[in-house]
PDB file of C-alpha atoms in Angstrom:
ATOM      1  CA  UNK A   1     188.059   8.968  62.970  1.00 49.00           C
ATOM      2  CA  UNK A   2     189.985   9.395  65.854  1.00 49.00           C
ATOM      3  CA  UNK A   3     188.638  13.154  67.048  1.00 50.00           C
ATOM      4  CA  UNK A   4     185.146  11.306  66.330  1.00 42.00           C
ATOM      5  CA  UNK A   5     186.049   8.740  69.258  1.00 48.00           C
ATOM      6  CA  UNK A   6     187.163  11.198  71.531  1.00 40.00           C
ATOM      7  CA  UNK A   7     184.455  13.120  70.982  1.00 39.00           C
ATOM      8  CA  UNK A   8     182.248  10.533  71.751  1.00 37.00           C
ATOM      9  CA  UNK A   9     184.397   9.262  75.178  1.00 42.00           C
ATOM     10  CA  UNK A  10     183.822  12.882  76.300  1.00 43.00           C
ATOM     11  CA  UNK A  11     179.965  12.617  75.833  1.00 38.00           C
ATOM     12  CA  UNK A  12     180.024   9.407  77.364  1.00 42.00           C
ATOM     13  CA  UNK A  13     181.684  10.321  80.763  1.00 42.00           C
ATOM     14  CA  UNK A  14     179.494  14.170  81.048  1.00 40.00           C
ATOM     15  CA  UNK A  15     176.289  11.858  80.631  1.00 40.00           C
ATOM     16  CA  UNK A  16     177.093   9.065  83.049  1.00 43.00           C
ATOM     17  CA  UNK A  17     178.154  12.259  86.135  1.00 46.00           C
ATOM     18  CA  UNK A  18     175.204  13.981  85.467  1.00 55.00           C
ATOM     19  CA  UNK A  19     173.347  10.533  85.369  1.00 54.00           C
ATOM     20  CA  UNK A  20     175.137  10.179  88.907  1.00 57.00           C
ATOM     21  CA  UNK A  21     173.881  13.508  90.378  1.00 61.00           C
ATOM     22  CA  UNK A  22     170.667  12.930  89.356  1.00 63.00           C
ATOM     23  CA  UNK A  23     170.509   9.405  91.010  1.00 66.00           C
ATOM     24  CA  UNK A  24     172.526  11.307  94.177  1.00 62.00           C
ATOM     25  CA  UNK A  25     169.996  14.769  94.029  1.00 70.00           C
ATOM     26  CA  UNK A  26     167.071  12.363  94.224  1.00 76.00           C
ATOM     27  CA  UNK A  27     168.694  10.386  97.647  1.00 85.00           C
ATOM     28  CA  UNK A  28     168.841  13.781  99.411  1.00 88.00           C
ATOM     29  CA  UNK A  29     166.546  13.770 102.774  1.00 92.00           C
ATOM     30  CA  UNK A  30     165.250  11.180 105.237  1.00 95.00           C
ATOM     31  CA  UNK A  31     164.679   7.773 104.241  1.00 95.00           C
ATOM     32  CA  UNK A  32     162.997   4.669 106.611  1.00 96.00           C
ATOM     33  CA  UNK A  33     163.458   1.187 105.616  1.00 96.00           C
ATOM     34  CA  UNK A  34     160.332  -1.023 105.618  1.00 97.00           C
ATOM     35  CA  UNK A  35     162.779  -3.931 104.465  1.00 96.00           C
ATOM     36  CA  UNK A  36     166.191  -4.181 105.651  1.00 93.00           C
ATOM     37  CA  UNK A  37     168.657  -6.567 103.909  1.00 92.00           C
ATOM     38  CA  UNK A  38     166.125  -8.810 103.209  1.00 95.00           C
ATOM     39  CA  UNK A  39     164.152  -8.823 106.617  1.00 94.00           C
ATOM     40  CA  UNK A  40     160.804  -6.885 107.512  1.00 96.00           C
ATOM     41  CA  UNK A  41     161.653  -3.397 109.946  1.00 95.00           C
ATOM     42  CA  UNK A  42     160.005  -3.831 113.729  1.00 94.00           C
ATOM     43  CA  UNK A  43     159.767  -1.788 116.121  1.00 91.00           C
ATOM     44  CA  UNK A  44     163.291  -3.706 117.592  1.00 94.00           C
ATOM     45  CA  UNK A  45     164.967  -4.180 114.052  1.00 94.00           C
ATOM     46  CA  UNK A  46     165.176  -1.219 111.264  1.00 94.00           C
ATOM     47  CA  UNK A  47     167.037   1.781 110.076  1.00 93.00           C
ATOM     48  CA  UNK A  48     167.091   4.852 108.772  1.00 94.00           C
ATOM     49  CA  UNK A  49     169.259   7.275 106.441  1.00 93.00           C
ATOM     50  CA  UNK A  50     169.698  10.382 106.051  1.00 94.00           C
ATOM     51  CA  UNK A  51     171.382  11.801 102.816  1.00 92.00           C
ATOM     52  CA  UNK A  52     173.236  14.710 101.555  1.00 92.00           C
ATOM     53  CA  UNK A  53     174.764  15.119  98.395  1.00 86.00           C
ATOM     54  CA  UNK A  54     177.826  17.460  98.409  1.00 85.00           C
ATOM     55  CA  UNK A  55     179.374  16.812  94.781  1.00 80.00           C
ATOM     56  CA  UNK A  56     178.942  14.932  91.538  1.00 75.00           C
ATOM     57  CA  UNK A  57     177.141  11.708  93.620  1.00 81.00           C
ATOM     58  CA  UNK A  58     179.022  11.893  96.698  1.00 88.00           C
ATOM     59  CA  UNK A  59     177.621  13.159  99.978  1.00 92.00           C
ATOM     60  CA  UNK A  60     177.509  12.520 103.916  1.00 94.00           C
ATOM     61  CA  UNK A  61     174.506  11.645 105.966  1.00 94.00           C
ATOM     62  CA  UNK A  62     174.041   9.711 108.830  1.00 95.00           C
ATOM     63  CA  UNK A  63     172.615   5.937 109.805  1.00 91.00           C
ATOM     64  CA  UNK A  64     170.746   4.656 112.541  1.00 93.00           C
ATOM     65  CA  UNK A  65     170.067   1.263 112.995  1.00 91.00           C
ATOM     66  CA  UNK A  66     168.134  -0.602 115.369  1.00 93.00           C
ATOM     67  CA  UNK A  67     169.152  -4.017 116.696  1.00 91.00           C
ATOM     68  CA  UNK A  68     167.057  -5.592 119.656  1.00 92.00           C
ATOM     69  CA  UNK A  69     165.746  -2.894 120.413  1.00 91.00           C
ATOM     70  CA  UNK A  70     168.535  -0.542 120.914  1.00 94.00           C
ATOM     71  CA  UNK A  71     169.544   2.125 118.809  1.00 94.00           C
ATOM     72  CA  UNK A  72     172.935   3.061 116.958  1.00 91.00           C
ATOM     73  CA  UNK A  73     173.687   5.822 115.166  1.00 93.00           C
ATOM     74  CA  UNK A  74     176.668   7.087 113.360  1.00 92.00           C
ATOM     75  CA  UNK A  75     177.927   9.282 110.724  1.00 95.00           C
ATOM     76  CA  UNK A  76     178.221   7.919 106.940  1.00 95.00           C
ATOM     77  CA  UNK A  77     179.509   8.794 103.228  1.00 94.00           C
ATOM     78  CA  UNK A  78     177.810   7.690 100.464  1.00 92.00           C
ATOM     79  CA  UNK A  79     179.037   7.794  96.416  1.00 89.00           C
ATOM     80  CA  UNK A  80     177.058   6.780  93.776  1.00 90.00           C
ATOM     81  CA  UNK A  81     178.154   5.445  90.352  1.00 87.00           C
ATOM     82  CA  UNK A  82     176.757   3.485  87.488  1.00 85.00           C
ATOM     83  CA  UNK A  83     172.987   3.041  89.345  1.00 87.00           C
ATOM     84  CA  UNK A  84     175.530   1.642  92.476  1.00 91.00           C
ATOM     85  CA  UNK A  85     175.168   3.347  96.176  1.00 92.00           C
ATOM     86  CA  UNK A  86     178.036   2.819  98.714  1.00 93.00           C
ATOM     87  CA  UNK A  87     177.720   3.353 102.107  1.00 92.00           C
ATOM     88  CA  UNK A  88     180.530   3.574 104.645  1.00 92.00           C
ATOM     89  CA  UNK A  89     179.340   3.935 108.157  1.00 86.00           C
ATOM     90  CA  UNK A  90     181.686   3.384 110.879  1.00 81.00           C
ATOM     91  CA  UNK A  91     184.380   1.123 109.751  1.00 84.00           C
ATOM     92  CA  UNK A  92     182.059  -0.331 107.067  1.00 88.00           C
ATOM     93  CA  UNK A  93     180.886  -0.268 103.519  1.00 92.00           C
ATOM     94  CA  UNK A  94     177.466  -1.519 102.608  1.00 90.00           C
ATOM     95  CA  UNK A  95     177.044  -1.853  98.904  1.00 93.00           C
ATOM     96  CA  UNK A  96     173.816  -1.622  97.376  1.00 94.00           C
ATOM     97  CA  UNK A  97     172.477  -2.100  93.377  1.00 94.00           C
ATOM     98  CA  UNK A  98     169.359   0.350  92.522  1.00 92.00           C
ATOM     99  CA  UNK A  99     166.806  -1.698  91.566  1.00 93.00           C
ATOM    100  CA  UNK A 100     164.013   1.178  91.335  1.00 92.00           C
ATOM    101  CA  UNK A 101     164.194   4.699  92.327  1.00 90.00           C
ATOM    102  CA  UNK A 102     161.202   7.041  92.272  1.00 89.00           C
ATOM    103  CA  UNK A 103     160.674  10.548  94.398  1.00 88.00           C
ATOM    104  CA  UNK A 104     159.412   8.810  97.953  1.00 93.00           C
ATOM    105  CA  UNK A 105     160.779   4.849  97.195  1.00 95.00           C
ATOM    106  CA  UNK A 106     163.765   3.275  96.826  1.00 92.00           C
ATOM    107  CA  UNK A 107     164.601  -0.469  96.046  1.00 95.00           C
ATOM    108  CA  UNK A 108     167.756  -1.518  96.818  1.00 94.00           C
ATOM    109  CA  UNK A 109     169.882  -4.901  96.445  1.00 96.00           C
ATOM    110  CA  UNK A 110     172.959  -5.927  98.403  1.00 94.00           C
ATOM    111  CA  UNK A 111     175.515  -7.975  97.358  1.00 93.00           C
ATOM    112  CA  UNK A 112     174.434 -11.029  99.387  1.00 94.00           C
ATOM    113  CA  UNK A 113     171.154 -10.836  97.175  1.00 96.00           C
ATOM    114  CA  UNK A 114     168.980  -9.086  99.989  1.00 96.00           C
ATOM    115  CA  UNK A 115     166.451  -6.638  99.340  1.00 96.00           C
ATOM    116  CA  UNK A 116     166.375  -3.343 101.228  1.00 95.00           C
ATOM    117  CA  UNK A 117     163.124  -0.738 100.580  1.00 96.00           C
ATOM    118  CA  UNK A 118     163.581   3.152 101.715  1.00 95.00           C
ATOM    119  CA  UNK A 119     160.765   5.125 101.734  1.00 96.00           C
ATOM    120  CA  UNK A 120     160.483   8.831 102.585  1.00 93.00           C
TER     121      UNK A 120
END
């Protein structure tokens, strides 16, 4: 019974990586947010991401947000695990839920409850 279990733990963790590359392949390129943490993007308040996957759901990018008008930018990391993104820009870590991912959309969820959408 044992070998059976281990077995089985071994299947378990191969699926849930490749589930995580998948999840990171699909993040790779330029994403806009329409929503941002809850709040409708302007022309004076949005973002933007840009993602690259390096290994097994983990990659670099970079950010730029837009706050009154002015822009920042800055490098980021990202990870993904178990349908989770986070996001450490600057001294920061954003984490994010996937609530729906499809080829040019991206729903996300913060952990204050706020919705962000990406779109491509």
């Amino acid at each position: 019974m044992r070998p059976f279990i281990a077995v089985l733990a071994i299947v378990f963790i191969a699926l849930s990586c490749s589930k995580n590359q998948r999840v990171s392949k699909k993040l790779e390129g330029s994403w806009t947010a329409k929503v941002y943490q809850g709040v409708e993007t302007t022309s004076s308040f949005g973002a933007s991401f840009t993602f690259a996957m390096e290994k097994r759901g983990e990659g670099t990018g970079s950010a730029r947000y837009i706050i009154a008008g002015e822009a920042f930018e800055s490098d980021m990391t990202y990870f993904v695990k178990n349908s989770r993104i986070t996001i450490v820009s600057g001294n920061e870590a954003t984490f994010f839920d996937i609530l729906q991912q499809e080829d040019s959309k991206l729903i996300l969820k913060d952990v204050a409850g706020d919705t962000t959408i990406l779109t491509k």
